[in-house]
XYZ file of N, CA, C and O in Angstrom:
656
model
N 0.835 -1.185 0.000
C 0.000 0.000 0.000
C 0.879 1.248 0.000
O 1.894 1.305 0.687
N 0.471 2.244 -0.769
C 1.261 3.461 -0.890
C 1.031 4.374 0.311
O -0.062 4.424 0.864
N 2.071 5.146 0.626
C 1.952 6.129 1.706
C 1.147 7.320 1.203
O 0.890 7.467 0.000
N 0.770 8.188 2.122
C 0.016 9.383 1.749
C 0.781 10.271 0.787
O 0.222 10.828 -0.151
N 2.110 10.388 1.005
C 2.934 11.211 0.119
C 2.969 10.632 -1.297
O 2.896 11.364 -2.275
N 3.080 9.320 -1.384
C 3.113 8.677 -2.701
C 1.774 8.819 -3.413
O 1.730 9.056 -4.629
N 0.667 8.687 -2.676
C -0.652 8.849 -3.279
C -0.853 10.272 -3.781
O -1.401 10.487 -4.861
N -0.399 11.253 -2.990
C -0.511 12.648 -3.406
C 0.320 12.904 -4.651
O -0.128 13.577 -5.581
N 1.531 12.360 -4.700
C 2.389 12.528 -5.875
C 1.732 11.908 -7.109
O 1.731 12.509 -8.185
N 1.160 10.714 -6.956
C 0.467 10.064 -8.077
C -0.697 10.911 -8.569
O -0.917 11.041 -9.777
N -1.425 11.488 -7.632
C -2.581 12.304 -7.976
C -2.157 13.527 -8.781
O -2.779 13.875 -9.782
N -1.063 14.158 -8.383
C -0.585 15.347 -9.092
C -0.126 14.994 -10.501
O -0.411 15.723 -11.452
N 0.602 13.878 -10.661
C 1.060 13.475 -11.991
C -0.123 13.091 -12.868
O -0.140 13.373 -14.071
N -1.138 12.465 -12.273
C -2.350 12.130 -13.021
C -3.036 13.400 -13.505
O -3.504 13.471 -14.637
N -3.066 14.422 -12.642
C -3.667 15.700 -13.011
C -2.941 16.302 -14.210
O -3.581 16.729 -15.180
N -1.631 16.329 -14.161
C -0.866 16.893 -15.272
C -1.136 16.126 -16.571
O -1.354 16.724 -17.625
N -1.141 14.805 -16.486
C -1.388 13.971 -17.660
C -2.782 14.225 -18.237
O -2.946 14.393 -19.449
N -3.809 14.284 -17.381
C -5.186 14.492 -17.845
C -5.358 15.877 -18.463
O -6.078 16.038 -19.447
N -4.710 16.894 -17.892
C -4.804 18.244 -18.472
C -4.258 18.251 -19.897
O -4.869 18.837 -20.786
N -3.124 17.603 -20.102
C -2.522 17.557 -21.438
C -3.410 16.788 -22.410
O -3.563 17.171 -23.562
N -4.014 15.677 -21.943
C -4.884 14.868 -22.801
C -6.167 15.608 -23.169
O -6.592 15.592 -24.321
N -6.783 16.245 -22.192
C -8.101 16.848 -22.389
C -8.007 18.255 -22.970
O -8.700 18.584 -23.935
N -7.158 19.092 -22.373
C -7.068 20.484 -22.808
C -5.924 20.735 -23.781
O -5.964 21.687 -24.558
N -4.876 19.924 -23.689
C -3.698 20.144 -24.511
C -2.805 21.254 -23.991
O -1.866 21.670 -24.658
N -3.096 21.742 -22.804
C -2.343 22.863 -22.217
C -2.601 22.904 -20.717
O -3.226 22.008 -20.174
N -2.167 23.977 -20.093
C -2.376 24.120 -18.653
C -3.834 24.496 -18.349
O -4.603 24.829 -19.241
N -4.172 24.422 -17.083
C -5.532 24.720 -16.619
C -5.514 25.998 -15.805
O -4.701 26.151 -14.893
N -6.419 26.915 -16.115
C -6.509 28.179 -15.392
C -7.823 28.213 -14.617
O -8.894 28.011 -15.201
N -7.706 28.486 -13.321
C -8.857 28.444 -12.418
C -9.102 29.819 -11.823
O -8.177 30.491 -11.375
N -10.357 30.209 -11.795
C -10.776 31.440 -11.110
C -11.533 31.015 -9.867
O -12.518 30.282 -9.938
N -11.071 31.456 -8.711
C -11.764 31.169 -7.456
C -12.834 32.228 -7.225
O -12.590 33.415 -7.401
N -14.030 31.785 -6.837
C -15.120 32.693 -6.514
C -15.602 32.356 -5.107
O -16.059 31.245 -4.854
N -15.489 33.305 -4.195
C -15.997 33.131 -2.834
C -17.401 33.724 -2.814
O -17.574 34.930 -2.949
N -18.394 32.874 -2.659
C -19.780 33.354 -2.703
C -20.411 33.411 -1.311
O -21.622 33.393 -1.167
N -19.565 33.480 -0.282
C -20.071 33.613 1.079
C -19.542 32.545 2.018
O -20.265 32.069 2.894
N -18.298 32.158 1.858
C -17.737 31.071 2.674
C -17.195 31.584 4.003
O -17.035 32.783 4.212
N -16.866 30.634 4.875
C -16.226 30.961 6.154
C -14.712 31.014 5.986
O -13.998 31.289 6.942
N -14.221 30.727 4.814
C -12.820 30.727 4.402
C -12.083 29.429 4.699
O -10.908 29.305 4.385
N -12.724 28.434 5.286
C -12.085 27.148 5.504
C -11.717 26.497 4.183
O -10.602 26.003 3.996
N -12.651 26.476 3.242
C -12.400 25.882 1.919
C -11.369 26.704 1.153
O -10.552 26.156 0.411
N -11.393 28.020 1.345
C -10.430 28.886 0.679
C -9.006 28.559 1.130
O -8.082 28.523 0.318
N -8.835 28.312 2.421
C -7.516 27.947 2.936
C -7.042 26.630 2.330
O -5.869 26.480 1.993
N -7.957 25.671 2.201
C -7.584 24.376 1.613
C -7.234 24.524 0.135
O -6.320 23.864 -0.360
N -7.949 25.387 -0.576
C -7.592 25.654 -1.976
C -6.216 26.297 -2.059
O -5.410 25.965 -2.922
N -5.950 27.235 -1.150
C -4.650 27.901 -1.116
C -3.536 26.905 -0.830
O -2.417 27.052 -1.326
N -3.843 25.864 -0.064
C -2.868 24.826 0.251
C -2.371 24.137 -1.012
O -1.244 23.642 -1.053
N -3.181 24.107 -2.048
C -2.772 23.464 -3.298
C -1.532 24.106 -3.915
O -0.828 23.474 -4.692
N -1.273 25.363 -3.570
C -0.130 26.068 -4.162
C 1.092 26.067 -3.241
O 2.115 26.636 -3.600
N 0.994 25.434 -2.071
C 2.149 25.417 -1.174
C 3.160 24.364 -1.619
O 2.884 23.582 -2.531
N 4.336 24.305 -1.005
C 5.375 23.361 -1.452
C 4.988 21.882 -1.365
O 5.559 21.061 -2.078
N 4.025 21.524 -0.529
C 3.641 20.115 -0.414
C 2.892 19.655 -1.662
O 3.177 18.607 -2.230
N 1.921 20.427 -2.110
C 1.104 20.042 -3.272
C 1.628 20.671 -4.566
O 1.688 20.019 -5.589
N 1.943 21.954 -4.531
C 2.573 22.678 -5.632
C 1.967 22.345 -6.998
O 2.666 21.944 -7.929
N 0.640 22.513 -7.120
C 0.002 22.149 -8.394
C 0.356 23.103 -9.528
O 0.161 22.763 -10.689
N 0.920 24.262 -9.207
C 1.365 25.152 -10.275
C 2.489 24.516 -11.080
O 2.612 24.755 -12.274
N 3.279 23.686 -10.433
C 4.368 22.989 -11.117
C 3.811 22.044 -12.183
O 4.488 21.723 -13.156
N 2.567 21.606 -12.011
C 1.947 20.666 -12.939
C 1.053 21.352 -13.963
O 0.350 20.693 -14.709
N 1.053 22.682 -13.963
C 0.325 23.408 -14.996
C -1.020 23.976 -14.578
O -1.786 24.411 -15.422
N -1.315 23.987 -13.278
C -2.566 24.582 -12.804
C -2.241 25.958 -12.240
O -1.319 26.107 -11.443
N -2.999 26.956 -12.660
C -2.739 28.308 -12.182
C -4.062 28.977 -11.824
O -5.072 28.774 -12.497
N -4.031 29.755 -10.756
C -5.193 30.547 -10.370
C -5.058 31.915 -11.008
O -4.003 32.548 -10.933
N -6.127 32.363 -11.675
C -6.088 33.622 -12.419
C -7.060 34.626 -11.813
O -8.007 34.267 -11.110
N -6.799 35.902 -12.090
C -7.602 36.975 -11.514
C -8.875 37.261 -12.300
O -9.834 37.783 -11.752
N -8.887 36.932 -13.567
C -10.038 37.262 -14.404
C -10.778 35.997 -14.854
O -10.144 35.035 -15.310
N -12.104 36.011 -14.774
C -12.855 34.862 -15.285
C -12.703 34.706 -16.798
O -12.884 33.620 -17.331
N -12.336 35.770 -17.484
C -12.144 35.691 -18.937
C -10.932 34.841 -19.310
O -10.828 34.358 -20.425
N -10.019 34.673 -18.372
C -8.821 33.856 -18.607
C -8.967 32.453 -18.053
O -8.059 31.644 -18.187
N -10.099 32.165 -17.419
C -10.272 30.911 -16.688
C -10.917 29.825 -17.539
O -11.808 30.085 -18.338
N -10.452 28.591 -17.305
C -11.076 27.408 -17.884
C -12.099 26.839 -16.908
O -12.995 26.103 -17.307
N -11.930 27.139 -15.629
C -12.755 26.553 -14.583
C -13.021 27.589 -13.492
O -12.143 28.391 -13.174
N -14.230 27.545 -12.956
C -14.563 28.359 -11.786
C -14.675 27.431 -10.586
O -15.404 26.439 -10.639
N -13.952 27.742 -9.516
C -14.068 26.997 -8.264
C -14.792 27.911 -7.291
O -14.294 28.988 -6.956
N -15.965 27.464 -6.849
C -16.805 28.301 -6.001
C -16.845 27.727 -4.598
O -17.088 26.540 -4.406
N -16.598 28.593 -3.616
C -16.669 28.195 -2.213
C -17.787 28.977 -1.531
O -18.064 30.117 -1.882
N -18.415 28.336 -0.561
C -19.450 28.987 0.235
C -20.830 28.865 -0.368
O -20.993 28.758 -1.582
N -21.821 28.874 0.510
C -23.204 28.964 0.056
C -23.418 30.352 -0.513
O -22.794 31.314 -0.067
N -24.261 30.483 -1.486
C -24.424 31.770 -2.159
C -25.283 32.701 -1.306
O -26.469 32.450 -1.099
N -24.662 33.778 -0.836
C -25.410 34.770 -0.065
C -26.113 35.719 -1.018
O -25.713 35.870 -2.180
N -27.141 36.363 -0.531
C -27.909 37.296 -1.373
C -27.033 38.441 -1.879
O -27.222 38.916 -2.984
N -26.062 38.861 -1.059
C -25.198 39.977 -1.459
C -24.146 39.571 -2.491
O -23.622 40.426 -3.197
N -23.823 38.285 -2.582
C -22.811 37.840 -3.538
C -23.393 37.110 -4.737
O -22.650 36.674 -5.617
N -24.701 37.002 -4.797
C -25.353 36.353 -5.937
C -24.990 37.053 -7.243
O -24.605 36.400 -8.223
N -25.096 38.361 -7.275
C -24.806 39.116 -8.494
C -23.352 38.948 -8.924
O -23.059 38.774 -10.116
N -22.424 38.948 -7.968
C -21.006 38.760 -8.297
C -20.774 37.381 -8.907
O -20.013 37.245 -9.874
N -21.428 36.356 -8.369
C -21.288 35.011 -8.917
C -21.842 34.945 -10.335
O -21.203 34.385 -11.235
N -23.002 35.516 -10.557
C -23.612 35.503 -11.893
C -22.742 36.257 -12.898
O -22.514 35.783 -14.012
N -22.232 37.421 -12.511
C -21.378 38.198 -13.416
C -20.084 37.446 -13.736
O -19.625 37.455 -14.876
N -19.506 36.802 -12.728
C -18.290 36.019 -12.963
C -18.580 34.857 -13.892
O -17.816 34.587 -14.826
N -19.683 34.167 -13.657
C -20.074 33.033 -14.503
C -20.288 33.495 -15.948
O -19.805 32.866 -16.889
N -20.986 34.592 -16.127
C -21.256 35.102 -17.478
C -19.987 35.568 -18.187
O -19.902 35.493 -19.408
N -19.005 36.044 -17.421
C -17.762 36.527 -18.014
C -16.822 35.386 -18.402
O -15.938 35.571 -19.238
N -17.018 34.217 -17.813
C -16.148 33.072 -18.111
C -16.398 32.579 -19.528
O -17.503 32.660 -20.049
N -15.335 32.037 -20.132
C -15.470 31.536 -21.496
C -16.141 30.166 -21.496
O -16.176 29.482 -20.489
N -16.666 29.798 -22.639
C -17.288 28.482 -22.811
C -16.216 27.431 -22.995
O -15.207 27.723 -23.620
N -16.405 26.227 -22.571
C -17.474 25.772 -21.687
C -17.196 26.222 -20.265
O -16.045 26.400 -19.881
N -18.230 26.406 -19.515
C -18.090 26.927 -18.164
C -18.044 25.772 -17.167
O -19.075 25.278 -16.746
N -16.827 25.352 -16.828
C -16.662 24.294 -15.836
C -16.763 24.924 -14.452
O -15.942 25.769 -14.097
N -17.763 24.543 -13.687
C -17.944 25.056 -12.332
C -17.796 23.901 -11.356
O -18.463 22.876 -11.489
N -16.916 24.086 -10.364
C -16.699 23.084 -9.333
C -17.099 23.705 -7.999
O -16.565 24.748 -7.616
N -18.054 23.080 -7.314
C -18.497 23.537 -5.999
C -17.605 22.895 -4.946
O -17.549 21.677 -4.838
N -16.904 23.724 -4.178
C -15.947 23.243 -3.187
C -16.518 23.425 -1.787
O -16.798 24.545 -1.362
N -16.692 22.305 -1.070
C -17.133 22.358 0.318
C -18.623 22.132 0.481
O -19.408 22.258 -0.463
N -18.988 21.794 1.700
C -20.383 21.468 2.007
C -21.323 22.632 1.736
O -22.443 22.429 1.255
N -20.888 23.843 2.031
C -21.765 25.001 1.821
C -22.034 25.238 0.335
O -23.164 25.512 -0.059
N -21.000 25.121 -0.487
C -21.174 25.305 -1.932
C -21.975 24.168 -2.549
O -22.708 24.367 -3.510
N -21.849 22.975 -1.968
C -22.554 21.816 -2.520
C -24.048 21.832 -2.219
O -24.843 21.394 -3.044
N -24.423 22.308 -1.048
C -25.842 22.265 -0.713
C -26.281 23.225 0.364
O -27.364 23.091 0.916
N -25.462 24.196 0.681
C -25.826 25.162 1.707
C -25.175 24.897 3.048
O -25.152 25.761 3.914
N -24.660 23.669 3.243
C -23.965 23.342 4.490
C -24.820 23.562 5.711
O -26.034 23.348 5.693
N -24.207 24.012 6.773
C -24.938 24.206 8.026
C -25.893 25.390 7.959
O -26.787 25.519 8.784
N -25.732 26.259 6.970
C -26.600 27.416 6.844
C -27.876 27.095 6.075
O -28.929 27.656 6.334
N -27.762 26.205 5.081
C -28.925 25.826 4.284
C -29.501 27.018 3.542
O -28.807 27.942 3.168
N -30.807 26.985 3.358
C -31.515 28.102 2.709
C -32.120 28.965 3.795
O -32.912 28.493 4.608
N -31.750 30.226 3.791
C -32.276 31.176 4.769
C -32.629 32.467 4.042
O -32.471 32.574 2.826
N -33.049 33.446 4.796
C -33.368 34.740 4.196
C -32.132 35.382 3.564
O -32.246 36.182 2.646
N -30.933 35.025 4.033
C -29.701 35.638 3.542
C -28.864 34.715 2.673
O -27.841 35.129 2.158
N -29.292 33.469 2.506
C -28.465 32.479 1.812
C -29.344 31.638 0.889
O -30.352 31.096 1.325
N -28.931 31.522 -0.367
C -29.675 30.710 -1.333
C -29.428 29.216 -1.165
O -30.152 28.410 -1.718
N -28.376 28.872 -0.458
C -28.000 27.467 -0.337
C -26.838 27.178 -1.262
O -25.918 27.983 -1.384
N -26.865 26.037 -1.930
C -25.763 25.614 -2.788
C -25.618 26.447 -4.047
O -26.538 27.153 -4.474
N -24.448 26.348 -4.644
C -24.121 27.088 -5.864
C -25.061 26.718 -7.006
O -25.415 27.560 -7.830
N -25.502 25.451 -7.036
C -26.376 25.005 -8.134
C -27.740 25.674 -8.135
O -28.494 25.535 -9.089
N -28.047 26.430 -7.107
C -29.284 27.210 -7.100
C -29.164 28.439 -8.003
O -30.168 29.022 -8.399
N -27.921 28.807 -8.336
C -27.675 30.020 -9.111
C -27.055 29.716 -10.478
O -27.468 30.279 -11.487
N -26.035 28.858 -10.520
C -25.353 28.510 -11.778
C -25.222 26.990 -11.875
O -25.186 26.302 -10.854
N -25.131 26.441 -13.095
C -24.954 24.991 -13.247
C -23.581 24.546 -12.729
O -22.587 25.245 -12.931
N -23.550 23.398 -12.085
C -22.316 22.885 -11.485
C -21.892 21.604 -12.195
O -22.710 20.724 -12.427
N -20.614 21.509 -12.545
C -20.022 20.307 -13.157
C -19.777 19.227 -12.117
O -20.105 18.077 -12.321
N -19.108 19.617 -11.023
C -18.638 18.655 -10.027
C -18.827 19.238 -8.634
O -18.622 20.434 -8.420
N -19.194 18.360 -7.691
C -19.327 18.722 -6.281
C -18.195 18.070 -5.499
O -17.963 16.873 -5.639
N -17.501 18.865 -4.667
C -16.441 18.345 -3.797
C -16.892 18.606 -2.364
O -16.699 19.692 -1.836
N -17.525 17.602 -1.717
C -18.038 17.813 -0.366
C -16.925 17.821 0.683
O -15.798 17.412 0.415
N -17.272 18.273 1.852
C -16.328 18.317 2.964
C -16.406 19.670 3.639
O -16.827 20.650 3.039
N -16.013 19.707 4.880
C -16.074 20.967 5.625
C -14.817 21.111 6.478
O -14.837 20.818 7.667
N -13.746 21.588 5.883
C -13.496 21.783 4.457
C -12.987 20.497 3.810
O -12.504 19.608 4.513
N -13.057 20.408 2.492
C -12.499 19.219 1.836
C -10.975 19.264 1.862
O -10.379 20.336 1.832
N -10.373 18.088 1.911
C -8.905 18.007 1.898
C -8.381 18.392 0.510
O -9.092 18.250 -0.481
N -7.156 18.867 0.431
C -6.592 19.234 -0.876
C -6.636 18.086 -1.885
O -6.877 18.320 -3.072
N -6.433 16.852 -1.428
C -6.501 15.705 -2.335
C -7.897 15.579 -2.950
O -8.033 15.234 -4.121
N -8.919 15.866 -2.158
C -10.295 15.810 -2.664
C -10.530 16.904 -3.706
O -11.245 16.681 -4.695
N -9.928 18.056 -3.513
C -10.066 19.143 -4.488
C -9.392 18.748 -5.806
O -9.943 18.971 -6.888
N -8.211 18.126 -5.712
C -7.527 17.658 -6.926
C -8.384 16.609 -7.628
O -8.529 16.631 -8.856
N -8.983 15.698 -6.858
C -9.888 14.693 -7.444
C -11.058 15.382 -8.137
O -11.498 14.954 -9.211
N -11.583 16.446 -7.535
C -12.675 17.199 -8.145
C -12.271 17.828 -9.468
O -13.044 17.831 -10.429
N -11.043 18.347 -9.526
C -10.536 18.907 -10.780
C -10.458 17.809 -11.843
O -10.859 18.009 -12.994
N -9.960 16.641 -11.451
C -9.875 15.508 -12.388
C -11.252 15.092 -12.885
O -11.441 14.832 -14.083
N -12.238 15.037 -11.992
C -13.603 14.697 -12.403
C -14.169 15.733 -13.362
O -14.863 15.390 -14.330
N -13.879 17.005 -13.115
C -14.357 18.061 -14.013
C -13.728 17.914 -15.397
O -14.407 18.096 -16.417
N -12.448 17.568 -15.444
C -11.793 17.344 -16.743
C -12.408 16.156 -17.469
O -12.621 16.207 -18.690
N -12.716 15.095 -16.721
C -13.381 13.929 -17.329
C -14.741 14.321 -17.893
O -15.110 13.924 -18.993
N -15.491 15.094 -17.132
C -16.821 15.520 -17.588
C -16.711 16.426 -18.809
O -17.494 16.317 -19.751
N -15.741 17.319 -18.790
C -15.501 18.204 -19.929
C -15.211 17.387 -21.187
O -15.762 17.641 -22.254
N -14.336 16.387 -21.039
C -13.985 15.533 -22.171
C -15.211 14.783 -22.686
O -15.444 14.704 -23.893
N -16.022 14.274 -21.772
C -17.233 13.536 -22.146
C -18.217 14.431 -22.899
O -18.753 14.047 -23.930
N -18.436 15.630 -22.388
C -19.361 16.562 -23.042
C -18.821 17.010 -24.399
O -19.582 17.162 -25.351
N -17.508 17.222 -24.482
C -16.898 17.616 -25.761
C -17.050 16.504 -26.792
O -17.339 16.760 -27.957
N -16.854 15.266 -26.354
C -16.995 14.118 -27.253
C -18.441 14.007 -27.735
O -18.693 13.761 -28.909
N -19.405 14.199 -26.839
C -20.820 14.121 -27.221
C -21.202 15.227 -28.196
O -21.985 14.997 -29.109
N -20.653 16.426 -28.022
C -20.927 17.504 -28.961
C -20.380 17.168 -30.339
O -21.006 17.455 -31.351
N -19.185 16.559 -30.365
C -18.583 16.150 -31.639
C -19.417 15.116 -32.349
O -19.557 15.131 -33.570
N -20.003 14.175 -31.617
C -20.846 13.137 -32.206
C -22.145 13.737 -32.730
O -22.678 13.286 -33.736
N -22.664 14.760 -32.047
C -23.921 15.377 -32.485
C -23.742 16.178 -33.764
O -24.698 16.396 -34.491
N -22.521 16.646 -34.041
C -22.273 17.432 -35.255
C -22.212 16.575 -36.490
O -22.377 17.045 -37.593
N -21.944 15.274 -36.314
C -21.803 14.376 -37.473
C -23.124 14.049 -38.091
O -24.159 14.028 -37.679
């Protein structure tokens, strides 16, 4: 059985390989905080530290949704951040890969639906992949990215078949 370090290393190399196969280039991610407690944000930030270092494998976080291949959304969508999420989603290029990170983004978490919170991200924008956890571990976030790439490839293949 592999150690945790070996499993993490395998996961990162798999990510790099899948990005090259599916996109043919690096992956650019725009993080959108739609009302989180910042626990998931810290775990996402961990992906860029020396232990995980996903930038070395071609994943980069970008400031503009226009440069992003994927949107990673944390937190349940609050009423005050709904418009920001919609504008970011609309500004992103097609196809719009959205990954909901954490229990709150997946379904509202402990806050659920309230007068100030819509609940999960899928109440506002379509979601490709859900990564549950409070907060999810960095390995789970990498797995979520891999699942989103698989889904992207599947949808791209289906579009190609429909054109024939």
